[in-house]
PDB file of C-alpha atoms in Angstrom:
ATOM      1  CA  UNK A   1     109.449  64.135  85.836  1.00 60.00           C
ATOM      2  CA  UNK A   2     106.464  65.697  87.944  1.00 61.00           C
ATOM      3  CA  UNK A   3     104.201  64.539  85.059  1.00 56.00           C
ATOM      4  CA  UNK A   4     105.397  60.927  85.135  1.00 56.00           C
ATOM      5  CA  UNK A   5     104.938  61.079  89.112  1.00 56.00           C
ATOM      6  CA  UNK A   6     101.360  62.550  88.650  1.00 61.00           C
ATOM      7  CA  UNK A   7      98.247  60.476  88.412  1.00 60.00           C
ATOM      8  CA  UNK A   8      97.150  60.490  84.247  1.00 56.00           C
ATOM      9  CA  UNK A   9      93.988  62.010  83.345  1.00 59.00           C
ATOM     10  CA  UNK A  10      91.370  60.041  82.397  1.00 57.00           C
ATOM     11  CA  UNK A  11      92.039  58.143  79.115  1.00 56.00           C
ATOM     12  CA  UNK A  12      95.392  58.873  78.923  1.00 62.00           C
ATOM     13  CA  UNK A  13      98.541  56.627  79.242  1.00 68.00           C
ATOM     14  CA  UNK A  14     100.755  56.906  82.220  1.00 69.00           C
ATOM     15  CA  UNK A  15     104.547  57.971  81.525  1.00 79.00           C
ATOM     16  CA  UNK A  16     106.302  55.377  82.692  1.00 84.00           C
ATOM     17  CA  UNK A  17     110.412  54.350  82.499  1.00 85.00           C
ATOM     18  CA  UNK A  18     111.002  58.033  83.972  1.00 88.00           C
ATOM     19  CA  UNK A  19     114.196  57.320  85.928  1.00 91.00           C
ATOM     20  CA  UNK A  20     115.304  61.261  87.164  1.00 91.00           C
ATOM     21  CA  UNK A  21     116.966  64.213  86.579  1.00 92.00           C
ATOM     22  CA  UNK A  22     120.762  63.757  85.579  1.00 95.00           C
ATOM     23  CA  UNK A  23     121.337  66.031  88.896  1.00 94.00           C
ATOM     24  CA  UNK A  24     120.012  63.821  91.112  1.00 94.00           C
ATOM     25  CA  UNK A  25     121.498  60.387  90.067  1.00 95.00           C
ATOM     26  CA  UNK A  26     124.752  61.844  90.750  1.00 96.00           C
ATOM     27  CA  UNK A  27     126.510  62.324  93.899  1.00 96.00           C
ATOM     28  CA  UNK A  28     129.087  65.122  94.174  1.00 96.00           C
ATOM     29  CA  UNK A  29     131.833  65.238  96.922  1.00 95.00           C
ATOM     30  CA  UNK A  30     132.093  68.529  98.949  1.00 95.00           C
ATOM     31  CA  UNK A  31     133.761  70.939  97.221  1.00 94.00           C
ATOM     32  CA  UNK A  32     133.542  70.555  93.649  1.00 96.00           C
ATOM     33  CA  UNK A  33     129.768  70.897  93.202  1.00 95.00           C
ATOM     34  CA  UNK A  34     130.290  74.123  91.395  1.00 95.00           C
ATOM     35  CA  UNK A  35     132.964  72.738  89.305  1.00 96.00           C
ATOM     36  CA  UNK A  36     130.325  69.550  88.504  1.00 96.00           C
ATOM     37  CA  UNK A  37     127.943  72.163  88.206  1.00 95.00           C
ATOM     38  CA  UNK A  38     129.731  74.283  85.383  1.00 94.00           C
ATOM     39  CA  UNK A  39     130.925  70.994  83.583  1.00 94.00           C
ATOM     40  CA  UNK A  40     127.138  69.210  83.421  1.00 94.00           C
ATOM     41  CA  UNK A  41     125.710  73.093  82.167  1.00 89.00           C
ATOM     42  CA  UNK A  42     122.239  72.084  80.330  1.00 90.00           C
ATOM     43  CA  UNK A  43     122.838  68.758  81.191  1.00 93.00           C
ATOM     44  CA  UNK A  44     122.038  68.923  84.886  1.00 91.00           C
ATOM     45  CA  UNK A  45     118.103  69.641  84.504  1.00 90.00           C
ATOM     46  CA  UNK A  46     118.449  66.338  81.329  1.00 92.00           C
ATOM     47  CA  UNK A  47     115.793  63.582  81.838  1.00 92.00           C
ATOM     48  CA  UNK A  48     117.248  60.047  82.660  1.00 94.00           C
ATOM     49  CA  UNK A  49     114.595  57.308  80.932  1.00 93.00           C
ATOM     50  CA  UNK A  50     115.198  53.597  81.203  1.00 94.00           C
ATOM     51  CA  UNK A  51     114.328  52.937  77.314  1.00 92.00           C
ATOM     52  CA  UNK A  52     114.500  54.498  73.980  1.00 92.00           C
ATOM     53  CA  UNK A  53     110.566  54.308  73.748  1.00 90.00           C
ATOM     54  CA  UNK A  54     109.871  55.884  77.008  1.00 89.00           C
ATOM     55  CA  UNK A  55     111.642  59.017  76.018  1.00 89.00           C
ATOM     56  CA  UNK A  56     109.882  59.157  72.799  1.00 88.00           C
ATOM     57  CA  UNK A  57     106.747  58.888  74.930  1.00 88.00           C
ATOM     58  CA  UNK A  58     107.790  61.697  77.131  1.00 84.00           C
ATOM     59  CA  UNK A  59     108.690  64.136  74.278  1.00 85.00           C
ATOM     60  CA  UNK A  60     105.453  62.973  73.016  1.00 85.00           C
ATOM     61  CA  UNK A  61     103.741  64.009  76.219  1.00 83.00           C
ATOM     62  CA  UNK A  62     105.670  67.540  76.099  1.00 82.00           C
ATOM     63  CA  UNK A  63     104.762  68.044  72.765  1.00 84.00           C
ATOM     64  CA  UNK A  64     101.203  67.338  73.576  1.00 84.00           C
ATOM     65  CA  UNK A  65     100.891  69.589  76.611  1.00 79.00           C
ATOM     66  CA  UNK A  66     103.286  72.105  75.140  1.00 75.00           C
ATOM     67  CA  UNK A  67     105.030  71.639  77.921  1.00 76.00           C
ATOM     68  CA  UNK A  68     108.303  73.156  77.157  1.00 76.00           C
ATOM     69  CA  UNK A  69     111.726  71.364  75.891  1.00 80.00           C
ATOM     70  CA  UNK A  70     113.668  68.926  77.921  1.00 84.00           C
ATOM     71  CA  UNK A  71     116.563  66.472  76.933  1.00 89.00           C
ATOM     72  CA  UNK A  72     116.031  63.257  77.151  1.00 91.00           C
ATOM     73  CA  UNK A  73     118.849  60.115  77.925  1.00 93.00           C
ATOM     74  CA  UNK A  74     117.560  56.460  77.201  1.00 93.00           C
ATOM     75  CA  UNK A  75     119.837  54.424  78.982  1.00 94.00           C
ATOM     76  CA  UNK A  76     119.462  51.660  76.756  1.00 93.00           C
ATOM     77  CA  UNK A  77     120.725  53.545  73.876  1.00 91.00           C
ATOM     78  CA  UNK A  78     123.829  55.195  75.572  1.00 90.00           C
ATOM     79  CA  UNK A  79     127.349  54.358  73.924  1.00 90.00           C
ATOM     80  CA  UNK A  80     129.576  54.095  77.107  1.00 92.00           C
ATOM     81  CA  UNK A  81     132.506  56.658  76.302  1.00 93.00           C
ATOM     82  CA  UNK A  82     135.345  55.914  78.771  1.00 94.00           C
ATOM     83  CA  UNK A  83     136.913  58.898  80.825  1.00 94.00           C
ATOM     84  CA  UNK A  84     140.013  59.952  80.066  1.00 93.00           C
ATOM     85  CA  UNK A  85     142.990  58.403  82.395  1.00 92.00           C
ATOM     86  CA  UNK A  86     144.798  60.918  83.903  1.00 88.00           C
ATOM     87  CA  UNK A  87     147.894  60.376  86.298  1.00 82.00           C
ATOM     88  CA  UNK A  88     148.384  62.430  89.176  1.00 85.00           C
ATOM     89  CA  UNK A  89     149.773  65.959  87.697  1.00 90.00           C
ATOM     90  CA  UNK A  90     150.089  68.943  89.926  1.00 94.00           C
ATOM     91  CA  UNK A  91     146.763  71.244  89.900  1.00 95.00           C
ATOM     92  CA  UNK A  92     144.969  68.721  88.550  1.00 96.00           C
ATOM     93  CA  UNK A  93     142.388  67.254  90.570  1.00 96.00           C
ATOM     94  CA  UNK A  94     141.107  64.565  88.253  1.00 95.00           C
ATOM     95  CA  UNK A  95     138.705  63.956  85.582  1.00 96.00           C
ATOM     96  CA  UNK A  96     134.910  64.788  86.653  1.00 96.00           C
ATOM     97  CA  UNK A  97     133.608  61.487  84.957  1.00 97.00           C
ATOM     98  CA  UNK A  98     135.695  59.824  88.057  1.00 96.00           C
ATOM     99  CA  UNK A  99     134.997  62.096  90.951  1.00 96.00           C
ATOM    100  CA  UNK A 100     131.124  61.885  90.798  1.00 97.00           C
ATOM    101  CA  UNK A 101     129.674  58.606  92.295  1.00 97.00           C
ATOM    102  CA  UNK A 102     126.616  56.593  90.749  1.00 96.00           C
ATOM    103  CA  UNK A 103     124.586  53.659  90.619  1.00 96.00           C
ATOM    104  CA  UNK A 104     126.343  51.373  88.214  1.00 96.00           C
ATOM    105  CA  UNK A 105     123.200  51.536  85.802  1.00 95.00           C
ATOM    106  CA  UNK A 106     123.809  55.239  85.294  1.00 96.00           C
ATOM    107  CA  UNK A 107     127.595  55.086  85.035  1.00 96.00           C
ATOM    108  CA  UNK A 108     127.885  54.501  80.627  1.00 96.00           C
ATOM    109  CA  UNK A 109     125.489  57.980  80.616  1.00 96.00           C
ATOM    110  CA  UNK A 110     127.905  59.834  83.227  1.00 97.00           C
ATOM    111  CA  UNK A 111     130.931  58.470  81.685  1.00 97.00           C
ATOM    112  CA  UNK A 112     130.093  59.852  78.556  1.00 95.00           C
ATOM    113  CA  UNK A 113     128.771  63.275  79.863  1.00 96.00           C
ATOM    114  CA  UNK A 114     131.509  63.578  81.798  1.00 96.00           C
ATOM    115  CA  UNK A 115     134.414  61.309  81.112  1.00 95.00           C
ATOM    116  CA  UNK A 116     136.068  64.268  78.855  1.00 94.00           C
ATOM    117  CA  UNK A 117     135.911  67.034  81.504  1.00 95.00           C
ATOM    118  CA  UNK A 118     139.162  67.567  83.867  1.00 96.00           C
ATOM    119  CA  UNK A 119     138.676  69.107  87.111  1.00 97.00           C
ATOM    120  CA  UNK A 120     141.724  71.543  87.728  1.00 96.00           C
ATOM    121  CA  UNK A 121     142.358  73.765  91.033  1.00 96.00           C
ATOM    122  CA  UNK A 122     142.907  77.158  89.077  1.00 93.00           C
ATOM    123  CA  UNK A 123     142.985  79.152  85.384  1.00 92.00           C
ATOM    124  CA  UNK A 124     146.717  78.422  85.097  1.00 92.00           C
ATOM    125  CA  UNK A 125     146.517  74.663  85.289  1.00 93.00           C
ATOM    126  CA  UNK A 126     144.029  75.134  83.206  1.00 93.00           C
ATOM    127  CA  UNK A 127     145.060  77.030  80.349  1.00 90.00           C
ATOM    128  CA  UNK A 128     147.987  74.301  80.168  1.00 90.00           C
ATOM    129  CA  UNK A 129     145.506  71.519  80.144  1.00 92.00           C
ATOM    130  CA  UNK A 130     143.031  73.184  77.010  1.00 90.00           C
ATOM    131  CA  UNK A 131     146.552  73.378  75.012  1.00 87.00           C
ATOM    132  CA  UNK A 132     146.944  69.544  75.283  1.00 87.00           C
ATOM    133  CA  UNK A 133     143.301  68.868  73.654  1.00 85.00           C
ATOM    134  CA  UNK A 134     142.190  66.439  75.976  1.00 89.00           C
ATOM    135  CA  UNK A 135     138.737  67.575  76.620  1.00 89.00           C
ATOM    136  CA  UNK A 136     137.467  70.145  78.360  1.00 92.00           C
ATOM    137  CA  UNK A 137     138.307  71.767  81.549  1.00 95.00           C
ATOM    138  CA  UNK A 138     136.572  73.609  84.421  1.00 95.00           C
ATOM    139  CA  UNK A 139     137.717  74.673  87.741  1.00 95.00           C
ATOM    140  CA  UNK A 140     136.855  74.481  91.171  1.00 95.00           C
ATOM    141  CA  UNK A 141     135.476  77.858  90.868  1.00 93.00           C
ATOM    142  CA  UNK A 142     133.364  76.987  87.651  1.00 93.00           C
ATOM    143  CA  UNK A 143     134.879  78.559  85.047  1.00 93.00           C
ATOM    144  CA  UNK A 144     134.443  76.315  81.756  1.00 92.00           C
ATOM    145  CA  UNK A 145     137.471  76.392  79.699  1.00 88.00           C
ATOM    146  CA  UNK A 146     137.659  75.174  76.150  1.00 79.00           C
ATOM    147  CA  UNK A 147     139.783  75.113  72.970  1.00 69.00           C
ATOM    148  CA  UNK A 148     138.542  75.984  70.124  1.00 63.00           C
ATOM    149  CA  UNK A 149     140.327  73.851  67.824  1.00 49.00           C
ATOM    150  CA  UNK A 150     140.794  70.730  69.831  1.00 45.00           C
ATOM    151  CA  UNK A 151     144.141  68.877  69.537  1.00 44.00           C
ATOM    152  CA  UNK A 152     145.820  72.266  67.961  1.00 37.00           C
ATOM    153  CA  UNK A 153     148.756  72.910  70.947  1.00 35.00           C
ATOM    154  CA  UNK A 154     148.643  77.038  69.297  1.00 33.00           C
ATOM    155  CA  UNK A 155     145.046  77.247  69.836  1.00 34.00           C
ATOM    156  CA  UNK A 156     143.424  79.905  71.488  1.00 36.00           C
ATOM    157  CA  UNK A 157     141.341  79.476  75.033  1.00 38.00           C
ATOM    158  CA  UNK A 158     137.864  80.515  74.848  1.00 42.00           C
ATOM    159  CA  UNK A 159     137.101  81.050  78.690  1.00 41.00           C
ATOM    160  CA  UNK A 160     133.416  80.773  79.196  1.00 40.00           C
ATOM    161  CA  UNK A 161     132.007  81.392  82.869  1.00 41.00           C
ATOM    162  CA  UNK A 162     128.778  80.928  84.437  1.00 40.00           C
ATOM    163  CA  UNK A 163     127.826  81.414  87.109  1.00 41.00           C
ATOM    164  CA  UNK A 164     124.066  80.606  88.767  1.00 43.00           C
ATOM    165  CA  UNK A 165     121.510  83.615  89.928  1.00 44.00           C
ATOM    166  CA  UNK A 166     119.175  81.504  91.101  1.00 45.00           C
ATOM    167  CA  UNK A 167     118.006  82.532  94.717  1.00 40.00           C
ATOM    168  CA  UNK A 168     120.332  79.169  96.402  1.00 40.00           C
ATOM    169  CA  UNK A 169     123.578  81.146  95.211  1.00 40.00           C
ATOM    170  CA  UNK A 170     125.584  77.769  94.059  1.00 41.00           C
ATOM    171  CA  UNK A 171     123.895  75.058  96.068  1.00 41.00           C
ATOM    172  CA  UNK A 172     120.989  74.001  93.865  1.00 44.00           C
ATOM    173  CA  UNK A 173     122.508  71.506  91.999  1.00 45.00           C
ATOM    174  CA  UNK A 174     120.519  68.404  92.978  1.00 40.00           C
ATOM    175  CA  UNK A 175     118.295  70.930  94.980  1.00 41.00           C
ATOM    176  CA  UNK A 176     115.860  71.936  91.976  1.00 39.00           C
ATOM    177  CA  UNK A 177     118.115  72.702  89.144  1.00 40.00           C
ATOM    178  CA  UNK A 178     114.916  73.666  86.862  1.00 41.00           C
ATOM    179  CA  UNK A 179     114.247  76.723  88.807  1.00 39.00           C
ATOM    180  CA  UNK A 180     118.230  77.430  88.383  1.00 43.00           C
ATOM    181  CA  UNK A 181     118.735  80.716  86.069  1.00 42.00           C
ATOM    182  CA  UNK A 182     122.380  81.153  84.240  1.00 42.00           C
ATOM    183  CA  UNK A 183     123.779  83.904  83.165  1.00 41.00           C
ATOM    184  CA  UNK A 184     127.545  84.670  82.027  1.00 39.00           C
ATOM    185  CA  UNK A 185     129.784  85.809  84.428  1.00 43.00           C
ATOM    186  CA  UNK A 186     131.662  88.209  81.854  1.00 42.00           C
ATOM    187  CA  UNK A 187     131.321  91.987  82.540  1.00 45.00           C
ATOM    188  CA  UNK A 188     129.078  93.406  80.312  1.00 44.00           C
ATOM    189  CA  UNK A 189     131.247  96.188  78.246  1.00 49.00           C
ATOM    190  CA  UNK A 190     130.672  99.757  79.399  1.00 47.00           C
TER     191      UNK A 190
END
């Protein structure tokens, strides 16, 4: 993103099409940013481009500069997923794909990144949510909670934390998410 921003050096051709981060075209209401947080995971820090050819460009450009990895959304070449439709059901707080707001332009990407995460209030509601095999589901504390055969009621949970160590504690989403550091929040065994 800084390198699209950045004047080009001489010669070379200016990256252009670079929307933003997925982090910032988002905007998360108080109190589930942690939850958002946990359900976007390596999405957050993902590279919004207008065009399919722009994000071959900026790969391109990475490659080039050995820059690093990044993962790239062209806009153009999204398949809008609809969220799920959930009615009101106690300890649910709704599916993240609908609490997030957007510019319309960005809503087929955020739909589809997020339209098959639910948003519960604690690991109860949310152990009876995995067993349906709707999607995935995180609570407000961010704890990520999947099945691991989907759409199997007698599946196990697979309960994956994590937590950020970055030095802004839980507030950097939006706020710099590529200096963000992740770690799981299981105990290590002793």
């Amino acid at each position: 993103i800084d390198a699209a921003r950045a004047e080009p050096a001489e010669g070379a051709e200016p990256l252009t099409g670079i929307v933003d981060a997925v982090s910032r075209v988002i905007q998360v209401p108080d109190g589930l940013e942690v939850a958002i947080e946990a359900a976007l995971a390596e999405h957050l820090s993902a590279v919004v481009v207008e065009h399919r050819e722009e994000a071959f460009a900026a790969l391109a450009y990475l490659r080039e500069h050995a820059s690093g990895t990044v993962t790239v959304y062209p806009l153009d070449a999204i398949e809008h997923r609809y969220p799920l439709n959930l009615f009101n059901e106690r300890g649910v707080v709704g599916v993240a794909a609908r609490l997030v707001r957007c510019d319309q332009q960005y809503r087929p990407l955020i739909d589809t990144l997020l339209g098959r995460v639910i948003v519960v209030e604690d690991l109860r509601v949310a152990e009876q949510m995995v067993t349906r095999g709707l999607g995935s589901v995180v609570t407000r504390d961010g704890t990520r909670c999947a099945s691991i055969w989907p759409r199997v009621r007698w599946a196990r949970i697979l309960f994956i934390p994590y937590r950020c160590i970055c030095s802004s504690a839980t507030r950097c989403l939006g706020k710099g998410v590529d200096r963000c550091r992740w770690r799981s929040a299981r105990p290590r065994p002793a």
